[in-house]
Structure formats: structure tokens, C-alpha cells
């Protein structure tokens, strides 16, 4: 039986390997929400905040800058000191705990859902821009004043663009453009400020992370566990057993989940024909793709597409 620390480590490994495909889902959703926060005060005089500890798992991507004061925040069971010029990056699934507030501080920032990102699309070099949304990196960066002012100015621009969204003939396009500029500037700062979190992994844990990365890159072309195992210099049986130990699923199930997730996205969010989707996913023909999809979902690709619309 695993100890609590072993369970936490296994969960961390699973997230790094993306065995639940959370990062893959990042690209495949519909418009949900986008919020800009301007000078929001966390007040130590609030009786409720001084006594209450509230924990929840984030369902959004949040980026905020401390513009005044100082305090503490707990992310994934770790306390961080935050102060003026601290930039905090919170990725989906992060466990956030609001600690009892002893000092007041003010925040400005942006919060958006994964669905919003899927609706507006990824900017060019999106994977590089979002590289810092990973548990490998510290979620708190202490910016120089010049960079803080740039972030504040970009947030101010987003506030203006959000207000004009409904009345400007190109409001949506301008908002998206401003949002991408914000992301590009943040991505550039990441190279300057983000620091790798020190983590010591066993050989098995490194293997799982490598498998997860390979599967996300190659699932369209490679669907056999043996081919991944060969690349990792282990047997297919060993790879599957180790993956199952950490995720509850064997390696083939992880691969199939990626394929089905991508197929559902293409069926529901693209104009490609079913035959073109089968070709995109490297199935030998549409019939084989149909049987594969139905075996894993209980319905045909056509029925799934119709249900989506």
C-alpha cells in the first residue's frame, strides 16, 4: 500500500506525463470565458479572510501580478511568498489554497478557460509560449519594475478591448490580437524568470514522462505499445505495467484515449469528412476508423458528429 507521499509523487508524475491528457484537451474545446481583473484587493481587514482557509482545484488559466502589498499563496500544497512585482502563473488542475490573510495586497491579471483558448486558437509557436505552464517550473516569478509595468500596461489594454468587444465592428479580432500580444510578452519573460523546480525522479518515473511526451507527439502515426517501448529501450509488457501503476490505465489505453480525443475534436470542430479524418489519423481506410471509433465510444463517427450538432 502506498504512503501519502508516494501517492502525491505518483500524481505528480502522472501530471508531468499527461497521462490524463489534460494538456491535449487544452486545444480542443469551445468558447467559455475570459476575465480581466483590475486592482482587486485582498484585504486583511476582512474578518472572513483572516480566519478562513479555502482550497479548490483550478479549472482556469490565471496570470496575475501583485501591484501592491504582500502576502502568501499556497499552490499544490506549497506555500509561496508574494509581494509587489510578483507574477503568479496558475495552470489548470492546480490546487489553490487561500491562506488566512494577515496583510493586504492588490492584484491585476487575466483568467481564462481552456475553452476560450480553443475558440480563439493558439498563436504561432503556441507550444513555446505556453511551455511555462508546467509543474517543472516555479509558478511565482519576481519581476523587475520595468517588466511589471509592461504587464500592467498589457492588462490595461485588455480591459479596454474587453469593454469595446460588443460595440466595435472588429471587437473580437482586436481582443484576440491584444490577448496574443500579452501571451507573447509573457512567453518572452518566461525565458528570463521561470525556474525549473528541483525534482528527483526514479528511472521508472522518467520512463513514464518520456512515454507521455512521445505518445502526444506520435499517436497519429504510432498506436502500438511495442513501438513506443522500442524507442524507450524497454519491453512492451514492462512499459504497460509501469504506466498502469501510475495512471490506472495500461499504455495502449493511454494511446487509444489520445486517438479518440483527437477524433472527437475533428468530428465535432472541423469540416473534414469522416474519410479525411480517418486519413488524418493514419487509418488504412474509413471503415477501419469507424470500427475503431465505435469500439471505443459505443457509437459510429457519423452518429457522434450528429450528436455534437
mmCIF file of C-alpha atoms in Angstrom:
data_model
loop_
_atom_site.group_PDB
_atom_site.id
_atom_site.type_symbol
_atom_site.label_atom_id
_atom_site.label_comp_id
_atom_site.label_asym_id
_atom_site.label_seq_id
_atom_site.Cartn_x
_atom_site.Cartn_y
_atom_site.Cartn_z
ATOM 1 C CA UNK A 1 0.000 0.000 0.000
ATOM 2 C CA UNK A 2 1.363 3.403 -0.995
ATOM 3 C CA UNK A 3 2.037 6.096 1.603
ATOM 4 C CA UNK A 4 0.513 9.560 1.195
ATOM 5 C CA UNK A 5 3.809 10.994 -0.065
ATOM 6 C CA UNK A 6 4.131 8.162 -2.585
ATOM 7 C CA UNK A 7 0.598 8.838 -3.805
ATOM 8 C CA UNK A 8 1.377 12.541 -4.206
ATOM 9 C CA UNK A 9 4.549 11.707 -6.115
ATOM 10 C CA UNK A 10 2.625 9.298 -8.377
ATOM 11 C CA UNK A 11 0.060 12.008 -9.065
ATOM 12 C CA UNK A 12 2.802 14.481 -9.902
ATOM 13 C CA UNK A 13 4.405 12.021 -12.308
ATOM 14 C CA UNK A 14 1.031 11.351 -13.939
ATOM 15 C CA UNK A 15 0.521 15.079 -14.499
ATOM 16 C CA UNK A 16 4.006 15.549 -15.949
ATOM 17 C CA UNK A 17 3.467 12.586 -18.265
ATOM 18 C CA UNK A 18 -0.016 13.975 -19.043
ATOM 19 C CA UNK A 19 -1.500 10.509 -18.695
ATOM 20 C CA UNK A 20 -4.919 12.115 -18.240
ATOM 21 C CA UNK A 21 -4.392 14.082 -21.481
ATOM 22 C CA UNK A 22 -5.115 17.415 -19.800
ATOM 23 C CA UNK A 23 -2.635 19.280 -21.976
ATOM 24 C CA UNK A 24 -4.016 17.627 -25.082
ATOM 25 C CA UNK A 25 -7.525 18.757 -24.146
ATOM 26 C CA UNK A 26 -6.039 22.250 -23.875
ATOM 27 C CA UNK A 27 -6.514 22.687 -27.631
ATOM 28 C CA UNK A 28 -9.873 21.017 -28.110
ATOM 29 C CA UNK A 29 -12.751 22.870 -26.513
ATOM 30 C CA UNK A 30 -15.230 25.713 -27.242
ATOM 31 C CA UNK A 31 -15.590 29.299 -26.043
ATOM 32 C CA UNK A 32 -16.402 29.575 -22.350
ATOM 33 C CA UNK A 33 -14.893 32.530 -20.562
ATOM 34 C CA UNK A 34 -12.359 35.301 -20.331
ATOM 35 C CA UNK A 35 -11.970 37.704 -17.401
ATOM 36 C CA UNK A 36 -9.641 40.623 -16.791
ATOM 37 C CA UNK A 37 -9.061 41.543 -13.139
ATOM 38 C CA UNK A 38 -8.053 45.133 -12.368
ATOM 39 C CA UNK A 39 -6.625 46.163 -8.977
ATOM 40 C CA UNK A 40 -8.509 43.563 -6.964
ATOM 41 C CA UNK A 41 -7.760 43.999 -3.245
ATOM 42 C CA UNK A 42 -7.264 41.109 -0.845
ATOM 43 C CA UNK A 43 -7.970 42.912 2.407
ATOM 44 C CA UNK A 44 -6.547 41.829 5.757
ATOM 45 C CA UNK A 45 -9.365 43.743 7.467
ATOM 46 C CA UNK A 46 -11.898 41.250 6.115
ATOM 47 C CA UNK A 47 -12.828 39.067 9.091
ATOM 48 C CA UNK A 48 -13.693 36.086 6.854
ATOM 49 C CA UNK A 49 -10.360 36.180 5.011
ATOM 50 C CA UNK A 50 -8.379 36.385 8.249
ATOM 51 C CA UNK A 51 -9.840 33.125 9.551
ATOM 52 C CA UNK A 52 -10.823 31.013 6.579
ATOM 53 C CA UNK A 53 -8.676 28.590 4.608
ATOM 54 C CA UNK A 54 -10.299 27.718 1.272
ATOM 55 C CA UNK A 55 -8.907 25.115 -1.137
ATOM 56 C CA UNK A 56 -10.091 24.292 -4.634
ATOM 57 C CA UNK A 57 -8.731 22.889 -7.867
ATOM 58 C CA UNK A 58 -8.312 25.472 -10.594
ATOM 59 C CA UNK A 59 -10.366 24.981 -13.738
ATOM 60 C CA UNK A 60 -8.920 28.050 -15.439
ATOM 61 C CA UNK A 61 -5.609 29.514 -16.520
ATOM 62 C CA UNK A 62 -4.808 32.532 -14.381
ATOM 63 C CA UNK A 63 -1.950 35.012 -14.601
ATOM 64 C CA UNK A 64 -1.823 37.876 -12.142
ATOM 65 C CA UNK A 65 0.637 40.460 -10.928
ATOM 66 C CA UNK A 66 0.840 41.790 -7.374
ATOM 67 C CA UNK A 67 0.707 45.578 -7.776
ATOM 68 C CA UNK A 68 0.887 46.492 -4.098
ATOM 69 C CA UNK A 69 1.398 44.902 -0.682
ATOM 70 C CA UNK A 70 2.474 41.351 0.110
ATOM 71 C CA UNK A 71 1.033 38.043 1.264
ATOM 72 C CA UNK A 72 1.110 34.279 0.877
ATOM 73 C CA UNK A 73 -0.477 31.799 -1.511
ATOM 74 C CA UNK A 74 -0.497 28.012 -1.465
ATOM 75 C CA UNK A 75 -0.300 26.185 -4.797
ATOM 76 C CA UNK A 76 -0.219 22.393 -4.985
ATOM 77 C CA UNK A 77 0.416 22.118 -1.239
ATOM 78 C CA UNK A 78 3.370 24.515 -1.265
ATOM 79 C CA UNK A 79 3.448 28.000 0.268
ATOM 80 C CA UNK A 80 4.786 30.939 -1.748
ATOM 81 C CA UNK A 81 5.525 34.456 -0.542
ATOM 82 C CA UNK A 82 4.155 37.037 -2.963
ATOM 83 C CA UNK A 83 4.850 40.756 -2.943
ATOM 84 C CA UNK A 84 4.742 43.762 -5.224
ATOM 85 C CA UNK A 85 6.112 42.741 -8.667
ATOM 86 C CA UNK A 86 5.398 39.021 -8.100
ATOM 87 C CA UNK A 87 3.809 37.397 -11.148
ATOM 88 C CA UNK A 88 1.793 34.256 -10.383
ATOM 89 C CA UNK A 89 1.027 31.679 -13.083
ATOM 90 C CA UNK A 90 -1.724 29.167 -12.283
ATOM 91 C CA UNK A 91 -2.378 26.329 -14.701
ATOM 92 C CA UNK A 92 -5.490 24.126 -14.870
ATOM 93 C CA UNK A 93 -5.766 21.400 -12.194
ATOM 94 C CA UNK A 94 -3.566 23.363 -9.762
ATOM 95 C CA UNK A 95 -4.781 23.011 -6.168
ATOM 96 C CA UNK A 96 -5.106 26.550 -4.833
ATOM 97 C CA UNK A 97 -5.464 27.332 -1.131
ATOM 98 C CA UNK A 98 -6.306 30.792 0.112
ATOM 99 C CA UNK A 99 -4.391 31.058 3.366
ATOM 100 C CA UNK A 100 -5.575 33.277 6.235
ATOM 101 C CA UNK A 101 -4.857 36.837 5.113
ATOM 102 C CA UNK A 102 -2.580 38.706 7.527
ATOM 103 C CA UNK A 103 -1.561 41.581 5.229
ATOM 104 C CA UNK A 104 -3.401 43.320 2.391
ATOM 105 C CA UNK A 105 -2.305 43.182 -1.226
ATOM 106 C CA UNK A 106 -3.663 44.143 -4.644
ATOM 107 C CA UNK A 107 -3.799 42.048 -7.807
ATOM 108 C CA UNK A 108 -4.348 42.655 -11.508
ATOM 109 C CA UNK A 109 -4.460 39.889 -14.061
ATOM 110 C CA UNK A 110 -6.140 37.680 -16.604
ATOM 111 C CA UNK A 111 -8.128 34.490 -16.123
ATOM 112 C CA UNK A 112 -9.472 32.354 -18.953
ATOM 113 C CA UNK A 113 -10.793 28.882 -19.560
ATOM 114 C CA UNK A 114 -9.305 26.189 -21.728
ATOM 115 C CA UNK A 115 -12.444 26.530 -23.846
ATOM 116 C CA UNK A 116 -11.605 30.165 -24.550
ATOM 117 C CA UNK A 117 -8.153 29.223 -25.814
ATOM 118 C CA UNK A 118 -9.635 26.627 -28.131
ATOM 119 C CA UNK A 119 -12.085 29.170 -29.519
ATOM 120 C CA UNK A 120 -9.507 31.871 -30.283
ATOM 121 C CA UNK A 121 -6.890 29.350 -31.408
ATOM 122 C CA UNK A 122 -3.263 29.022 -30.477
ATOM 123 C CA UNK A 123 -0.811 31.743 -31.527
ATOM 124 C CA UNK A 124 2.133 30.845 -33.705
ATOM 125 C CA UNK A 125 4.729 28.935 -31.681
ATOM 126 C CA UNK A 126 1.978 28.366 -29.113
ATOM 127 C CA UNK A 127 3.702 25.381 -27.531
ATOM 128 C CA UNK A 128 6.771 27.534 -26.845
ATOM 129 C CA UNK A 129 4.666 30.377 -25.463
ATOM 130 C CA UNK A 130 2.870 28.065 -23.040
ATOM 131 C CA UNK A 131 5.903 25.999 -22.044
ATOM 132 C CA UNK A 132 5.989 27.595 -18.606
ATOM 133 C CA UNK A 133 2.519 26.149 -17.772
ATOM 134 C CA UNK A 134 4.136 23.046 -16.399
ATOM 135 C CA UNK A 135 4.834 21.701 -12.949
ATOM 136 C CA UNK A 136 8.508 21.708 -13.955
ATOM 137 C CA UNK A 137 8.578 25.475 -13.454
ATOM 138 C CA UNK A 138 8.018 27.669 -10.425
ATOM 139 C CA UNK A 139 4.578 29.367 -10.569
ATOM 140 C CA UNK A 140 5.870 32.610 -8.987
ATOM 141 C CA UNK A 141 8.254 34.982 -10.747
ATOM 142 C CA UNK A 142 9.639 38.130 -9.134
ATOM 143 C CA UNK A 143 9.730 40.696 -11.922
ATOM 144 C CA UNK A 144 11.853 43.767 -12.345
ATOM 145 C CA UNK A 145 9.862 47.006 -12.155
ATOM 146 C CA UNK A 146 10.131 47.603 -15.898
ATOM 147 C CA UNK A 147 8.588 44.214 -16.685
ATOM 148 C CA UNK A 148 5.856 44.737 -14.081
ATOM 149 C CA UNK A 149 4.869 47.982 -15.765
ATOM 150 C CA UNK A 150 4.722 46.232 -19.135
ATOM 151 C CA UNK A 151 2.409 43.529 -17.750
ATOM 152 C CA UNK A 152 0.179 46.188 -16.136
ATOM 153 C CA UNK A 153 0.017 48.116 -19.415
ATOM 154 C CA UNK A 154 -0.930 44.965 -21.349
ATOM 155 C CA UNK A 155 -3.636 44.128 -18.807
ATOM 156 C CA UNK A 156 -4.935 47.702 -19.150
ATOM 157 C CA UNK A 157 -5.124 47.246 -22.902
ATOM 158 C CA UNK A 158 -7.083 44.018 -22.447
ATOM 159 C CA UNK A 159 -9.517 45.857 -20.153
ATOM 160 C CA UNK A 160 -10.094 48.439 -22.894
ATOM 161 C CA UNK A 161 -10.506 45.796 -25.588
ATOM 162 C CA UNK A 162 -12.932 43.776 -23.475
ATOM 163 C CA UNK A 163 -15.079 46.870 -22.935
ATOM 164 C CA UNK A 164 -15.150 47.533 -26.690
ATOM 165 C CA UNK A 165 -15.785 43.900 -27.614
ATOM 166 C CA UNK A 166 -19.536 44.260 -28.177
ATOM 167 C CA UNK A 167 -19.580 47.718 -29.796
ATOM 168 C CA UNK A 168 -16.572 47.692 -32.128
ATOM 169 C CA UNK A 169 -17.177 46.079 -35.538
ATOM 170 C CA UNK A 170 -13.927 44.146 -35.119
ATOM 171 C CA UNK A 171 -14.053 43.892 -31.336
ATOM 172 C CA UNK A 172 -13.426 40.164 -31.183
ATOM 173 C CA UNK A 173 -10.474 40.274 -33.564
ATOM 174 C CA UNK A 174 -8.839 43.188 -31.719
ATOM 175 C CA UNK A 175 -9.326 41.477 -28.348
ATOM 176 C CA UNK A 176 -7.750 38.269 -29.626
ATOM 177 C CA UNK A 177 -4.852 40.207 -31.147
ATOM 178 C CA UNK A 178 -4.242 42.029 -27.835
ATOM 179 C CA UNK A 179 -4.503 38.741 -25.946
ATOM 180 C CA UNK A 180 -1.879 37.126 -28.175
ATOM 181 C CA UNK A 181 0.478 40.081 -27.629
ATOM 182 C CA UNK A 182 0.028 39.558 -23.876
ATOM 183 C CA UNK A 183 0.912 35.860 -24.258
ATOM 184 C CA UNK A 184 3.967 36.567 -26.433
ATOM 185 C CA UNK A 185 5.336 39.089 -23.931
ATOM 186 C CA UNK A 186 4.698 36.622 -21.119
ATOM 187 C CA UNK A 187 6.412 33.850 -23.076
ATOM 188 C CA UNK A 188 9.456 36.080 -23.557
ATOM 189 C CA UNK A 189 9.557 36.852 -19.839
ATOM 190 C CA UNK A 190 9.341 33.134 -19.080
ATOM 191 C CA UNK A 191 12.785 32.640 -20.570
ATOM 192 C CA UNK A 192 14.083 35.240 -18.146
ATOM 193 C CA UNK A 193 12.220 34.411 -14.948
ATOM 194 C CA UNK A 194 10.866 30.877 -14.895
ATOM 195 C CA UNK A 195 12.986 28.462 -12.913
ATOM 196 C CA UNK A 196 12.960 24.708 -13.027
ATOM 197 C CA UNK A 197 11.549 23.162 -9.877
ATOM 198 C CA UNK A 198 14.033 20.693 -8.425
ATOM 199 C CA UNK A 199 12.636 17.196 -8.769
ATOM 200 C CA UNK A 200 14.385 13.869 -8.389
ATOM 201 C CA UNK A 201 12.777 11.102 -10.398
ATOM 202 C CA UNK A 202 13.399 7.398 -10.363
ATOM 203 C CA UNK A 203 14.166 5.582 -13.595
ATOM 204 C CA UNK A 204 10.560 4.355 -13.773
ATOM 205 C CA UNK A 205 9.190 7.876 -13.286
ATOM 206 C CA UNK A 206 11.420 9.294 -16.022
ATOM 207 C CA UNK A 207 10.253 6.489 -18.292
ATOM 208 C CA UNK A 208 6.589 7.401 -17.774
ATOM 209 C CA UNK A 209 7.233 11.077 -18.507
ATOM 210 C CA UNK A 210 9.118 10.185 -21.701
ATOM 211 C CA UNK A 211 6.312 7.855 -22.776
ATOM 212 C CA UNK A 212 3.683 10.542 -22.186
ATOM 213 C CA UNK A 213 5.643 13.038 -24.276
ATOM 214 C CA UNK A 214 6.208 10.531 -27.086
ATOM 215 C CA UNK A 215 2.543 9.482 -27.137
ATOM 216 C CA UNK A 216 1.317 13.069 -27.517
ATOM 217 C CA UNK A 217 3.768 13.655 -30.352
ATOM 218 C CA UNK A 218 3.248 10.389 -32.249
ATOM 219 C CA UNK A 219 -0.252 8.995 -31.530
ATOM 220 C CA UNK A 220 -1.473 9.851 -35.048
ATOM 221 C CA UNK A 221 1.147 7.576 -36.587
ATOM 222 C CA UNK A 222 2.146 5.184 -33.799
ATOM 223 C CA UNK A 223 -0.516 3.157 -31.996
ATOM 224 C CA UNK A 224 1.319 0.051 -30.779
ATOM 225 C CA UNK A 225 2.903 -0.125 -27.349
ATOM 226 C CA UNK A 226 5.847 -2.074 -28.762
ATOM 227 C CA UNK A 227 6.935 0.801 -31.000
ATOM 228 C CA UNK A 228 6.987 3.177 -28.050
ATOM 229 C CA UNK A 229 8.739 0.581 -25.899
ATOM 230 C CA UNK A 230 11.395 0.119 -28.599
ATOM 231 C CA UNK A 231 12.089 3.853 -28.584
ATOM 232 C CA UNK A 232 12.417 3.747 -24.812
ATOM 233 C CA UNK A 233 14.559 0.585 -24.814
ATOM 234 C CA UNK A 234 12.185 -1.445 -22.623
ATOM 235 C CA UNK A 235 9.753 -4.281 -23.268
ATOM 236 C CA UNK A 236 6.138 -3.534 -24.133
ATOM 237 C CA UNK A 237 4.972 -5.533 -21.120
ATOM 238 C CA UNK A 238 7.184 -3.593 -18.723
ATOM 239 C CA UNK A 239 6.118 -0.225 -20.152
ATOM 240 C CA UNK A 240 2.440 -1.081 -19.871
ATOM 241 C CA UNK A 241 2.804 -2.337 -16.299
ATOM 242 C CA UNK A 242 4.652 0.774 -15.146
ATOM 243 C CA UNK A 243 2.176 3.145 -16.815
ATOM 244 C CA UNK A 244 -0.740 1.270 -15.262
ATOM 245 C CA UNK A 245 0.837 1.500 -11.824
ATOM 246 C CA UNK A 246 0.834 5.295 -12.019
ATOM 247 C CA UNK A 247 -2.297 6.011 -14.061
ATOM 248 C CA UNK A 248 -4.631 3.057 -13.566
ATOM 249 C CA UNK A 249 -4.560 2.500 -17.337
ATOM 250 C CA UNK A 250 -2.155 0.470 -19.402
ATOM 251 C CA UNK A 251 -0.077 2.062 -22.155
ATOM 252 C CA UNK A 252 -2.391 1.010 -25.008
ATOM 253 C CA UNK A 253 -5.356 2.639 -23.254
ATOM 254 C CA UNK A 254 -3.402 5.890 -22.932
ATOM 255 C CA UNK A 255 -2.649 5.822 -26.655
ATOM 256 C CA UNK A 256 -6.232 4.966 -27.613
ATOM 257 C CA UNK A 257 -7.561 7.776 -25.427
ATOM 258 C CA UNK A 258 -5.388 10.265 -27.320
ATOM 259 C CA UNK A 259 -6.609 8.984 -30.688
ATOM 260 C CA UNK A 260 -10.274 9.113 -29.647
ATOM 261 C CA UNK A 261 -9.865 12.573 -28.119
ATOM 262 C CA UNK A 262 -8.398 13.858 -31.383
ATOM 263 C CA UNK A 263 -11.064 12.083 -33.456
ATOM 264 C CA UNK A 264 -13.855 13.615 -31.381
ATOM 265 C CA UNK A 265 -12.338 17.050 -31.801
ATOM 266 C CA UNK A 266 -12.065 16.687 -35.572
ATOM 267 C CA UNK A 267 -15.595 15.280 -35.852
ATOM 268 C CA UNK A 268 -17.122 17.990 -33.739
ATOM 269 C CA UNK A 269 -14.986 21.023 -34.567
ATOM 270 C CA UNK A 270 -13.866 20.678 -38.173
ATOM 271 C CA UNK A 271 -15.362 20.461 -41.625
ATOM 272 C CA UNK A 272 -13.257 17.472 -42.611
ATOM 273 C CA UNK A 273 -15.164 14.500 -43.959
ATOM 274 C CA UNK A 274 -15.024 11.263 -41.972
ATOM 275 C CA UNK A 275 -12.788 9.808 -44.656
ATOM 276 C CA UNK A 276 -10.419 12.772 -44.369
ATOM 277 C CA UNK A 277 -10.348 12.404 -40.592
ATOM 278 C CA UNK A 278 -9.519 8.708 -40.967
ATOM 279 C CA UNK A 279 -6.662 9.692 -43.276
ATOM 280 C CA UNK A 280 -5.537 12.465 -40.897
ATOM 281 C CA UNK A 281 -5.243 9.876 -38.127
ATOM 282 C CA UNK A 282 -3.473 7.411 -40.405
ATOM 283 C CA UNK A 283 -6.133 4.692 -40.501
ATOM 284 C CA UNK A 284 -5.961 2.414 -43.519
ATOM 285 C CA UNK A 285 -9.491 3.336 -44.571
ATOM 286 C CA UNK A 286 -12.716 4.925 -43.332
ATOM 287 C CA UNK A 287 -14.276 1.582 -42.477
ATOM 288 C CA UNK A 288 -11.452 0.593 -40.137
ATOM 289 C CA UNK A 289 -11.580 4.020 -38.482
ATOM 290 C CA UNK A 290 -15.341 3.644 -37.996
ATOM 291 C CA UNK A 291 -14.993 0.262 -36.317
ATOM 292 C CA UNK A 292 -12.165 1.540 -34.101
ATOM 293 C CA UNK A 293 -14.146 4.623 -33.055
ATOM 294 C CA UNK A 294 -17.303 2.637 -32.310
ATOM 295 C CA UNK A 295 -15.387 0.048 -30.290
ATOM 296 C CA UNK A 296 -14.072 2.770 -28.005
ATOM 297 C CA UNK A 297 -17.078 5.098 -27.819
ATOM 298 C CA UNK A 298 -20.122 2.923 -28.483
ATOM 299 C CA UNK A 299 -21.218 4.984 -31.488
ATOM 300 C CA UNK A 300 -20.168 5.491 -35.097
ATOM 301 C CA UNK A 301 -18.243 8.608 -36.176
ATOM 302 C CA UNK A 302 -21.328 9.776 -38.084
ATOM 303 C CA UNK A 303 -23.579 9.363 -35.036
ATOM 304 C CA UNK A 304 -21.075 11.206 -32.838
ATOM 305 C CA UNK A 305 -20.856 14.096 -35.324
ATOM 306 C CA UNK A 306 -24.643 14.342 -35.489
ATOM 307 C CA UNK A 307 -24.887 14.331 -31.686
ATOM 308 C CA UNK A 308 -22.434 17.220 -31.497
ATOM 309 C CA UNK A 309 -24.554 19.376 -33.781
#
